[in-house]
Amino acid sequence: MVADAVPDELEKSALAYIGYRSAQLSRASELSALEVGARVRHDILGDGTVEAVDKNKKTLLIRFDAMQTSRKMSFRAPLNRI
């Protein structure tokens, strides 16, 4: 028995999702490589310094310059190394 062809819309949607998830995994890998003391930038929260990296929970503890307390951020957060 031969399977029916996959509808074009389903194929496009699946490929877009795969691309999106691949980009997320790449970004998470990049952020997990940050070390304590690294400087990062968040579009809304501004610049900050990494205070801790928890690879098990996939989070960073960041002290943003404009805030009094540190914030826990996921490796998936929109951060850029500066």
N, CA, C and O atoms as a MOPAC input file, in Angstrom:
PM7 MOZYME 1SCF
protein

 N      0.84200 1    -1.18200 1     0.00000 1
 C      0.00000 1     0.00000 1     0.00000 1
 C      0.88700 1     1.24500 1     0.00000 1
 O      1.80700 1     1.34700 1     0.81200 1
 N      0.62600 1     2.17300 1    -0.88500 1
 C      1.41200 1     3.40400 1    -1.02000 1
 C      0.69300 1     4.52800 1    -0.27700 1
 O     -0.51300 1     4.72500 1    -0.42900 1
 N      1.45500 1     5.25400 1     0.52500 1
 C      0.87300 1     6.37100 1     1.26900 1
 C      0.56600 1     7.52600 1     0.32600 1
 O      1.25600 1     7.72900 1    -0.67300 1
 N     -0.47800 1     8.27700 1     0.65600 1
 C     -0.82700 1     9.46300 1    -0.12900 1
 C      0.24600 1    10.53300 1     0.05900 1
 O      0.94400 1    10.55300 1     1.07300 1
 N      0.36900 1    11.40200 1    -0.90600 1
 C      1.32700 1    12.50400 1    -0.82500 1
 C      0.93000 1    13.44000 1     0.31100 1
 O     -0.25100 1    13.57600 1     0.63100 1
 N      1.91400 1    14.07300 1     0.90700 1
 C      1.67400 1    15.02700 1     1.98400 1
 C      1.19400 1    16.34000 1     1.35900 1
 O      1.81000 1    16.82700 1     0.41100 1
 N      0.11200 1    16.91500 1     1.87000 1
 C     -0.36400 1    18.19000 1     1.33200 1
 C      0.71600 1    19.26900 1     1.43600 1
 O      1.46400 1    19.31200 1     2.41200 1
 N      0.79300 1    20.13600 1     0.43000 1
 C      1.82100 1    21.18300 1     0.38700 1
 C      1.82200 1    22.06400 1     1.62700 1
 O      2.88600 1    22.36900 1     2.16500 1
 N      0.64800 1    22.47700 1     2.08900 1
 C      0.56100 1    23.34500 1     3.26900 1
 C      1.13200 1    22.66100 1     4.50300 1
 O      1.82600 1    23.29400 1     5.29900 1
 N      0.84800 1    21.37800 1     4.66800 1
 C      1.37200 1    20.62900 1     5.81000 1
 C      2.88900 1    20.53500 1     5.73300 1
 O      3.57600 1    20.68800 1     6.74300 1
 N      3.40600 1    20.28500 1     4.54700 1
 C      4.85600 1    20.19300 1     4.36300 1
 C      5.52600 1    21.53200 1     4.66000 1
 O      6.55000 1    21.57100 1     5.34200 1
 N      4.96200 1    22.62700 1     4.15700 1
 C      5.52100 1    23.95700 1     4.41200 1
 C      5.49300 1    24.27700 1     5.90100 1
 O      6.45400 1    24.81600 1     6.44900 1
 N      4.39000 1    23.94400 1     6.54400 1
 C      4.25100 1    24.20200 1     7.97200 1
 C      5.27200 1    23.39700 1     8.77700 1
 O      5.88700 1    23.92400 1     9.70500 1
 N      5.45100 1    22.14100 1     8.42900 1
 C      6.40800 1    21.28100 1     9.12600 1
 C      7.83400 1    21.79200 1     8.94600 1
 O      8.60400 1    21.82300 1     9.90500 1
 N      8.19000 1    22.18900 1     7.73700 1
 C      9.53700 1    22.69800 1     7.47700 1
 C      9.78900 1    24.01100 1     8.21900 1
 O     10.88900 1    24.23800 1     8.72300 1
 N      8.77700 1    24.87100 1     8.28900 1
 C      8.91400 1    26.12600 1     9.02900 1
 C      9.12300 1    25.85200 1    10.51400 1
 O      9.94900 1    26.49900 1    11.15700 1
 N      8.38000 1    24.90100 1    11.05500 1
 C      8.51500 1    24.55000 1    12.47000 1
 C      9.90100 1    23.97300 1    12.75600 1
 O     10.52600 1    24.31800 1    13.75900 1
 N     10.37200 1    23.10700 1    11.88500 1
 C     11.70400 1    22.52300 1    12.06300 1
 C     12.76700 1    23.61600 1    12.04900 1
 O     13.69000 1    23.59000 1    12.86400 1
 N     12.65000 1    24.56600 1    11.14400 1
 C     13.60200 1    25.67500 1    11.08800 1
 C     13.55900 1    26.52200 1    12.34700 1
 O     14.59800 1    26.91800 1    12.87500 1
 N     12.35600 1    26.79700 1    12.82300 1
 C     12.18100 1    27.59500 1    14.03700 1
 C     12.80600 1    26.90200 1    15.24300 1
 O     13.53800 1    27.53000 1    16.00800 1
 N     12.52400 1    25.61900 1    15.41800 1
 C     13.05900 1    24.86600 1    16.56500 1
 C     14.57200 1    24.72600 1    16.47300 1
 O     15.26000 1    24.78300 1    17.49300 1
 N     15.09500 1    24.54400 1    15.27900 1
 C     16.54800 1    24.45100 1    15.10700 1
 C     17.21800 1    25.75200 1    15.54000 1
 O     18.26100 1    25.73100 1    16.19300 1
 N     16.61700 1    26.88100 1    15.17600 1
 C     17.15900 1    28.17700 1    15.57200 1
 C     17.10900 1    28.34200 1    17.08700 1
 O     18.04900 1    28.86600 1    17.68500 1
 N     16.01300 1    27.89600 1    17.71600 1
 C     15.89400 1    27.97600 1    19.17900 1
 C     16.96300 1    27.13300 1    19.86100 1
 O     17.57500 1    27.57600 1    20.83300 1
 N     17.19000 1    25.93800 1    19.36700 1
 C     18.19100 1    25.06300 1    19.96400 1
 C     19.58400 1    25.65200 1    19.81700 1
 O     20.39700 1    25.57000 1    20.73700 1
 N     19.85500 1    26.23700 1    18.67900 1
 C     21.15200 1    26.86600 1    18.45200 1
 C     21.34700 1    28.03100 1    19.41300 1
 O     22.42400 1    28.18900 1    19.98800 1
 N     20.30900 1    28.84800 1    19.59100 1
 C     20.37100 1    29.99000 1    20.49700 1
 C     20.56400 1    29.52900 1    21.94100 1
 O     21.36600 1    30.10800 1    22.67400 1
 N     19.83500 1    28.49200 1    22.35200 1
 C     19.96200 1    27.96500 1    23.71300 1
 C     21.37100 1    27.44600 1    23.94600 1
 O     21.93200 1    27.63200 1    25.02600 1
 N     21.93800 1    26.80500 1    22.95300 1
 C     23.30000 1    26.28700 1    23.06800 1
 C     24.29400 1    27.43900 1    23.23900 1
 O     25.22000 1    27.35700 1    24.04500 1
 N     24.09000 1    28.50500 1    22.47500 1
 C     24.96000 1    29.67600 1    22.56200 1
 C     24.88000 1    30.31600 1    23.94600 1
 O     25.90700 1    30.66400 1    24.52900 1
 N     23.66300 1    30.47200 1    24.47300 1
 C     23.49300 1    31.09100 1    25.78700 1
 C     24.01000 1    30.19600 1    26.90800 1
 O     24.48000 1    30.70000 1    27.92700 1
 N     23.93200 1    28.87800 1    26.73900 1
 C     24.43500 1    27.98200 1    27.78400 1
 C     25.95200 1    28.06400 1    27.89500 1
 O     26.52400 1    27.66500 1    28.91000 1
 N     26.60400 1    28.57800 1    26.85800 1
 C     28.05600 1    28.70900 1    26.88000 1
 C     28.52000 1    29.98500 1    27.58600 1
 O     29.71700 1    30.17800 1    27.79700 1
 N     27.57500 1    30.85600 1    27.94900 1
 C     27.94900 1    32.07400 1    28.66900 1
 C     28.52200 1    31.71600 1    30.03100 1
 O     28.14200 1    30.71500 1    30.63800 1
 N     29.43300 1    32.54100 1    30.49300 1
 C     30.05000 1    32.31300 1    31.80100 1
 C     29.69800 1    33.45800 1    32.73400 1
 O     29.27900 1    34.52800 1    32.29300 1
 N     29.87200 1    33.22300 1    34.02400 1
 C     29.64900 1    34.26000 1    35.02100 1
 C     30.54900 1    35.44600 1    34.67500 1
 O     31.73700 1    35.28900 1    34.39200 1
 N     29.94800 1    36.63000 1    34.70800 1
 C     30.68400 1    37.84900 1    34.37600 1
 C     30.45900 1    38.32600 1    32.94800 1
 O     30.79700 1    39.46300 1    32.61800 1
 N     29.89700 1    37.48300 1    32.10200 1
 C     29.63300 1    37.87300 1    30.71200 1
 C     28.58900 1    38.98300 1    30.67900 1
 O     27.66900 1    39.00900 1    31.49700 1
 N     28.73900 1    39.88700 1    29.73700 1
 C     27.77600 1    40.97800 1    29.57100 1
 C     26.79700 1    40.60300 1    28.47200 1
 O     27.18300 1    40.08100 1    27.42700 1
 N     25.51300 1    40.88000 1    28.72600 1
 C     24.45100 1    40.56000 1    27.77200 1
 C     23.52200 1    41.75800 1    27.61200 1
 O     23.51500 1    42.67400 1    28.43300 1
 N     22.73400 1    41.72800 1    26.52900 1
 C     21.75600 1    42.78200 1    26.29200 1
 C     20.40200 1    42.14900 1    25.99100 1
 O     20.30000 1    41.20400 1    25.20800 1
 N     19.37000 1    42.68700 1    26.62600 1
 C     17.98100 1    42.29700 1    26.38600 1
 C     17.28900 1    43.53800 1    25.82700 1
 O     17.49200 1    44.64000 1    26.33500 1
 N     16.47600 1    43.37000 1    24.78700 1
 C     15.85800 1    44.52000 1    24.11900 1
 C     15.01300 1    45.38500 1    25.05100 1
 O     14.93800 1    46.59700 1    24.85400 1
 N     14.38400 1    44.79900 1    26.04700 1
 C     13.52300 1    45.55900 1    26.95700 1
 C     14.22500 1    45.87100 1    28.27700 1
 O     14.13100 1    46.99300 1    28.77600 1
 N     14.92000 1    44.89900 1    28.84000 1
 C     15.53900 1    45.06700 1    30.15800 1
 C     16.89500 1    45.74600 1    30.11100 1
 O     17.39600 1    46.19800 1    31.14100 1
 N     17.49900 1    45.82600 1    28.93100 1
 C     18.77800 1    46.51700 1    28.78500 1
 C     19.98400 1    45.61400 1    29.00100 1
 O     19.90900 1    44.39500 1    28.85100 1
 N     21.09500 1    46.24400 1    29.35600 1
 C     22.35600 1    45.53200 1    29.54900 1
 C     22.43700 1    44.94400 1    30.95300 1
 O     21.88700 1    45.49300 1    31.90800 1
 N     23.13000 1    43.82200 1    31.05500 1
 C     23.28400 1    43.18100 1    32.35200 1
 C     24.49400 1    42.27600 1    32.38900 1
 O     25.17200 1    42.06600 1    31.38400 1
 N     24.74900 1    41.74300 1    33.57500 1
 C     25.89000 1    40.85600 1    33.81200 1
 C     25.38800 1    39.50900 1    34.30300 1
 O     24.54200 1    39.44200 1    35.19500 1
 N     25.90400 1    38.44600 1    33.72500 1
 C     25.53800 1    37.09400 1    34.13900 1
 C     26.15000 1    36.82900 1    35.51000 1
 O     27.36000 1    36.96100 1    35.69100 1
 N     25.31500 1    36.45600 1    36.46900 1
 C     25.78000 1    36.14800 1    37.82300 1
 C     25.86000 1    34.65500 1    38.07900 1
 O     26.64300 1    34.21400 1    38.92100 1
 N     25.05500 1    33.86000 1    37.35800 1
 C     25.06200 1    32.40400 1    37.53500 1
 C     24.50500 1    31.74000 1    36.28100 1
 O     23.67400 1    32.30700 1    35.57100 1
 N     24.98100 1    30.53200 1    36.03000 1
 C     24.50000 1    29.72400 1    34.91200 1
 C     24.08300 1    28.37500 1    35.48200 1
 O     24.89200 1    27.68600 1    36.10400 1
 N     22.81200 1    27.98800 1    35.27100 1
 C     22.32500 1    26.68900 1    35.72900 1
 C     21.99500 1    25.85100 1    34.49900 1
 O     20.91400 1    25.96700 1    33.92100 1
 N     22.94600 1    25.00700 1    34.11100 1
 C     22.76300 1    24.20300 1    32.89700 1
 C     21.69800 1    23.13100 1    33.08500 1
 O     21.08100 1    22.71300 1    32.10500 1
 N     21.46500 1    22.67600 1    34.30100 1
 C     20.41800 1    21.67600 1    34.54800 1
 C     19.02800 1    22.26100 1    34.32700 1
 O     18.16700 1    21.61800 1    33.72700 1
 N     18.81000 1    23.47600 1    34.81100 1
 C     17.50500 1    24.13300 1    34.65500 1
 C     17.44200 1    25.00200 1    33.39900 1
 O     16.39100 1    25.54700 1    33.06300 1
 N     18.57400 1    25.12600 1    32.71300 1
 C     18.68000 1    25.92800 1    31.48200 1
 C     18.26700 1    27.37100 1    31.73100 1
 O     17.44600 1    27.93900 1    31.01100 1
 N     18.86700 1    27.95100 1    32.78100 1
 C     18.58000 1    29.33900 1    33.12700 1
 C     19.86000 1    30.11200 1    33.42000 1
 O     20.90200 1    29.54200 1    33.74300 1
 N     19.74300 1    31.42200 1    33.29700 1
 C     20.81300 1    32.34700 1    33.65300 1
 C     20.27800 1    33.28000 1    34.73200 1
 O     19.10300 1    33.64600 1    34.70200 1
 N     21.11000 1    33.66400 1    35.67300 1
 C     20.76100 1    34.68900 1    36.64000 1
 C     21.50100 1    35.93800 1    36.18700 1
 O     22.73000 1    35.95400 1    36.12700 1
 N     20.74200 1    36.98900 1    35.86800 1
 C     21.33000 1    38.19700 1    35.29900 1
 C     20.98800 1    39.40200 1    36.14400 1
 O     19.84000 1    39.59900 1    36.54200 1
 N     21.98500 1    40.19300 1    36.40700 1
 C     21.79200 1    41.46900 1    37.11900 1
 C     21.79000 1    42.56000 1    36.05500 1
 O     22.83900 1    42.91700 1    35.51900 1
 N     20.59800 1    43.08900 1    35.75300 1
 C     20.48400 1    44.14400 1    34.75800 1
 C     20.86100 1    45.47500 1    35.39100 1
 O     20.50700 1    45.75100 1    36.53700 1
 N     21.58100 1    46.29500 1    34.63700 1
 C     22.11500 1    47.56000 1    35.15000 1
 C     21.02500 1    48.47800 1    35.70600 1
 O     21.25800 1    49.18000 1    36.69000 1
 N     19.85800 1    48.48200 1    35.09900 1
 C     18.78500 1    49.40000 1    35.49300 1
 C     17.86100 1    48.82300 1    36.56900 1
 O     16.85600 1    49.44500 1    36.91400 1
 N     18.19000 1    47.64000 1    37.10200 1
 C     17.31400 1    47.00300 1    38.09300 1
 C     18.07800 1    46.73300 1    39.38300 1
 O     19.29100 1    46.52400 1    39.37600 1
 N     17.34200 1    46.74200 1    40.48300 1
 C     17.97700 1    46.50300 1    41.77400 1
 C     18.17500 1    45.02200 1    42.07500 1
 O     19.08500 1    44.65200 1    42.81700 1
 N     17.32300 1    44.17700 1    41.50100 1
 C     17.42400 1    42.74600 1    41.78700 1
 C     17.74300 1    41.97100 1    40.50600 1
 O     17.43000 1    42.40500 1    39.39800 1
 N     18.36100 1    40.83300 1    40.69200 1
 C     18.70600 1    39.96800 1    39.56200 1
 C     17.45900 1    39.27400 1    39.04500 1
 O     16.47700 1    39.11100 1    39.76900 1
 N     17.51000 1    38.87000 1    37.79400 1
 C     16.39100 1    38.17300 1    37.15100 1
 C     16.86300 1    36.83300 1    36.62300 1
 O     17.95400 1    36.71800 1    36.06500 1
 N     16.02500 1    35.82000 1    36.80600 1
 C     16.30800 1    34.50300 1    36.23900 1
 C     15.72300 1    34.47000 1    34.83400 1
 O     14.54400 1    34.76400 1    34.64000 1
 N     16.54800 1    34.11200 1    33.85300 1
 C     16.13400 1    34.09700 1    32.45600 1
 C     16.41800 1    32.71800 1    31.85600 1
 O     17.44400 1    32.10300 1    32.14600 1
 N     15.50700 1    32.24900 1    31.02900 1
 C     15.67500 1    30.98600 1    30.32000 1
 C     16.74200 1    31.13200 1    29.24500 1
 O     16.99500 1    32.23300 1    28.75500 1
 N     17.36900 1    30.01500 1    28.87800 1
 C     18.31000 1    30.01800 1    27.76200 1
 C     17.60800 1    30.45600 1    26.48100 1
 O     18.26800 1    30.87100 1    25.52800 1
 N     16.27000 1    30.37000 1    26.44500 1
 C     15.50600 1    30.76400 1    25.25600 1
 C     15.21300 1    32.25500 1    25.21800 1
 O     14.64500 1    32.74400 1    24.24200 1
 N     15.59000 1    32.99000 1    26.26300 1
 C     15.31400 1    34.42600 1    26.33100 1
 C     16.04200 1    35.16900 1    25.20300 1
 O     17.10600 1    34.73800 1    24.75800 1
 N     15.46700 1    36.28000 1    24.74600 1
 C     16.08900 1    37.03400 1    23.66700 1
 C     17.26400 1    37.88100 1    24.17800 1
 O     17.14000 1    39.09200 1    24.36200 1
 N     18.37900 1    37.23000 1    24.39700 1
 C     19.59100 1    37.89500 1    24.90100 1
 C     20.68600 1    37.84500 1    23.84700 1
 O     20.77000 1    36.90900 1    23.05200 1
 N     21.52000 1    38.87400 1    23.86100 1
 C     22.68900 1    38.89600 1    22.98000 1
 C     23.91200 1    39.22900 1    23.81300 1
 O     23.86300 1    40.08400 1    24.69700 1
 N     24.99900 1    38.55300 1    23.52500 1
 C     26.27000 1    38.84600 1    24.20100 1
 C     26.77000 1    40.19000 1    23.70700 1
 O     26.70400 1    40.48400 1    22.51300 1
 N     27.27700 1    41.01900 1    24.63900 1
 C     27.85500 1    42.31600 1    24.24600 1
 C     29.29500 1    42.38700 1    24.66700 1
 O     29.95900 1    43.39500 1    24.42800 1

